Short mmCIF file of C-alpha atoms in Angstrom, two decimals:
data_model
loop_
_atom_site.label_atom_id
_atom_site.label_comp_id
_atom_site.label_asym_id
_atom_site.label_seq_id
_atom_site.Cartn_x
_atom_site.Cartn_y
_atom_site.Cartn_z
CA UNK A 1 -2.71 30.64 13.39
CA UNK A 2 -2.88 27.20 12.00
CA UNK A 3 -6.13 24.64 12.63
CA UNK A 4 -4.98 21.99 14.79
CA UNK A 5 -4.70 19.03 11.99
CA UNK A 6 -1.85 21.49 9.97
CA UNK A 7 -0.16 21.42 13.31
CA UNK A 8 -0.56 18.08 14.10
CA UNK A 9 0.70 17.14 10.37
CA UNK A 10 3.48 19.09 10.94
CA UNK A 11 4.71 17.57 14.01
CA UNK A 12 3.96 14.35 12.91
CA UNK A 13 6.43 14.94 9.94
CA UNK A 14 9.10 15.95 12.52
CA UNK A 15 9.26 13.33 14.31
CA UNK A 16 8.91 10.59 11.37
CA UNK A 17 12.07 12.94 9.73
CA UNK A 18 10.00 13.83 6.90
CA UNK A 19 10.36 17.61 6.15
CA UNK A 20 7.77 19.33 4.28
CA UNK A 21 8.81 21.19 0.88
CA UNK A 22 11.78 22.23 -0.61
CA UNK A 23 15.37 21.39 1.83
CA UNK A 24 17.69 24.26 1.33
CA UNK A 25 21.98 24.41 1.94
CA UNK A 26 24.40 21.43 2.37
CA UNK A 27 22.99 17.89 3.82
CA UNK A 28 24.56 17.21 7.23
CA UNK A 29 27.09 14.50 6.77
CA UNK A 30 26.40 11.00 8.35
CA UNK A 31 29.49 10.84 9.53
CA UNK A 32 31.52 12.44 12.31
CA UNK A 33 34.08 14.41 10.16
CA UNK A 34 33.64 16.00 6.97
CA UNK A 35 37.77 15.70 5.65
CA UNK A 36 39.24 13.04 3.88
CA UNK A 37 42.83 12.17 3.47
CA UNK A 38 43.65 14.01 6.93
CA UNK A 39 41.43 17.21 6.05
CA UNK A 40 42.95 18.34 3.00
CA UNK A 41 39.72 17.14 1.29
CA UNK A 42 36.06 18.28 1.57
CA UNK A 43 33.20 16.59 0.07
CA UNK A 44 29.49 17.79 0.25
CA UNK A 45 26.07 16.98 -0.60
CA UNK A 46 22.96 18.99 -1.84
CA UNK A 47 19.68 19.45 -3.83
CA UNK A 48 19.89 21.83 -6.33
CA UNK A 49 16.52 21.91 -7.75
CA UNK A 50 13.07 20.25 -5.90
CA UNK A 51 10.06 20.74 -7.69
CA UNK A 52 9.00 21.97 -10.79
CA UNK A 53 10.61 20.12 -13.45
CA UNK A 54 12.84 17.78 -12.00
CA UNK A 55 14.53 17.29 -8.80
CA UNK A 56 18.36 17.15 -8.39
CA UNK A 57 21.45 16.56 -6.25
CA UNK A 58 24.96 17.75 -6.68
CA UNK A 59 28.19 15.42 -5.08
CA UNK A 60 31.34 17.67 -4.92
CA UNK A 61 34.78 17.25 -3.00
CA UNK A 62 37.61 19.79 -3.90
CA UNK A 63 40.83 18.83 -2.10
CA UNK A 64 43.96 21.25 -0.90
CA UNK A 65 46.29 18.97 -2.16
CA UNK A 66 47.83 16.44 -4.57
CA UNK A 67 45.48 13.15 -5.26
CA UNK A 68 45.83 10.67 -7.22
CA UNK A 69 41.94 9.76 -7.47
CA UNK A 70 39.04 11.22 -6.23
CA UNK A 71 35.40 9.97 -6.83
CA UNK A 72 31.65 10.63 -6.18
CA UNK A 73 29.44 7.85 -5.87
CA UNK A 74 25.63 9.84 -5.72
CA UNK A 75 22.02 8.24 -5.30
CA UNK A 76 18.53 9.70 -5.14
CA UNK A 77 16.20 8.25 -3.81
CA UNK A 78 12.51 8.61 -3.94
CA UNK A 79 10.06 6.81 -1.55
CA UNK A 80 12.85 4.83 -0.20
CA UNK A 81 13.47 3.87 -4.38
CA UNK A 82 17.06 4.54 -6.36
CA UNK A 83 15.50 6.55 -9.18
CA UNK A 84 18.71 8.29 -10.26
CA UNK A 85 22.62 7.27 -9.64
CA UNK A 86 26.15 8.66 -11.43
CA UNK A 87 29.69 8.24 -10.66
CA UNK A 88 32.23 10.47 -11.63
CA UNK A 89 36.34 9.80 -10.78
CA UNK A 90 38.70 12.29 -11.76
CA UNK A 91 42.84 12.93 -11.12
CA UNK A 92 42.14 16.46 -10.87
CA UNK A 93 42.05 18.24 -7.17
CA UNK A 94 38.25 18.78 -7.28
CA UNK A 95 34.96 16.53 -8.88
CA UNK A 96 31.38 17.22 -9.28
CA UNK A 97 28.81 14.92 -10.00
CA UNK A 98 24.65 15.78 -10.07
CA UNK A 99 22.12 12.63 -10.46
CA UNK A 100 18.41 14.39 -11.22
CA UNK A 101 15.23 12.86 -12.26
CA UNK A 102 11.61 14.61 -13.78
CA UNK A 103 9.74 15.33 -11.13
CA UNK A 104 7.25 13.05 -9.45
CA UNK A 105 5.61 14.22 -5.86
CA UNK A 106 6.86 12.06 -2.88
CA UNK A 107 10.08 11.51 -0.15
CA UNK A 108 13.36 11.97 -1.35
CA UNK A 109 16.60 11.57 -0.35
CA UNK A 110 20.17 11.53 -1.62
CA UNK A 111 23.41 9.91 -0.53
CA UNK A 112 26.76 9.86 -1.48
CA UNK A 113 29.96 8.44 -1.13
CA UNK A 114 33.12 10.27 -1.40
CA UNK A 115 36.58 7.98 -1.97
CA UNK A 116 40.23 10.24 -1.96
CA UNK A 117 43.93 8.69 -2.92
CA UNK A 118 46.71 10.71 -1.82
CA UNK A 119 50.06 10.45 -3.91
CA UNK A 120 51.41 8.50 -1.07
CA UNK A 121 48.64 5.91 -1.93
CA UNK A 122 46.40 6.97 1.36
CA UNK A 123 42.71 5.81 0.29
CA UNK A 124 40.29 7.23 2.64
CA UNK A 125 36.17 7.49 2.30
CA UNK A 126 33.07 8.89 3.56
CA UNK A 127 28.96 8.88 3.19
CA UNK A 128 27.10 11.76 3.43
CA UNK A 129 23.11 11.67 3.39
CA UNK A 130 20.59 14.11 3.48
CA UNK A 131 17.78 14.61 5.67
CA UNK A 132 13.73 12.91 4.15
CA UNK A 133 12.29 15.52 2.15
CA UNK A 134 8.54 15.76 1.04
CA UNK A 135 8.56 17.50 -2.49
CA UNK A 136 5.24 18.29 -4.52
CA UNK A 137 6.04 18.57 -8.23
#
C-alpha cells in the first residue's frame, strides 16, 4: 500500500500529464489519422532509450507506395526546452530519423513532423507528439 503523499504525487502527475518514469510503445499521434498521402504512408513516433546514458526518440514513416519525397522533422524537448532536433528527407519508400541527448533528469517530450510527395506531386503532412514524461537519469 502506498502512504498517502506517493498517492497524492501520483495523481497529481496525472492530471498535470506528467507521467512518472520511463514511457514505453508508439506516442499517440496529435492528429486524427495516422496515413499520409491517402493511407499508403505511416509515420510514428517513439523513445527508444530514457535514462541511463542518454535519452532518445526515433521519427519513422515507411510508405506502400511510390514517393517522390518523404521527410522527418523530430524535436526533443526537455522542460518545455528543444535540446535535440534532426531532419532527414529521403526518395526512398521509408526514412528514419532519431534526435538523443546525454541524460539530464526532468520532463521530456518529443514531436515530429512527417511531410510525403506522391509521384503525382500530392504533398500531404502530419505532427505527432508524445505524451510529458518525467525521466531520472
Amino acid at each position: 500500500m502506498k502512504p498517502a503523499g506517493v498517492l497524492f504525487a501520483a495523481v497529481v502527475a496525472t492530471l498535470l500529464g506528467v507521467m512518472p518514469g520511463a514511457p514505453a510503445g508508439a506516442a499517440t499521434p496529435s492528429v486524427a489519422s495516422a496515413n499520409l498521402l491517402g493511407g499508403s504512408c505511416s509515420p510514428s513516433l517513439y523513445f527508444t532509450q530514457t535514462g541511463g546514458a542518454a535519452v532518445a526518440v526515433n521519427a519513422s514513416i515507411t510508405c506502400s507506395s511510390s514517393v517522390d519525397y518523404l521527410q522527418a522533422d523530430v524535436q526533443l524537448r526537455r522542460s518545455g526546452s528543444n535540446v535535440a532536433s534532426n531532419v532527414c528527407g529521403t526518395t526512398d519508400w521509408s526514412v528514419s530519423c532519431d534526435a538523443g541527448v546525454a541524460c539530464q533528469s526532468g520532463s521530456y517530450q518529443a514531436s515530429a513532423q512527417f511531410q510525403a510527395y506522391s509521384t503525382s506531386g500530392y504533398g500531404d503532412y502530419t505532427t505527432y507528439t508524445t505524451g510529458v514524461y518525467t525521466i531520472t537519469c
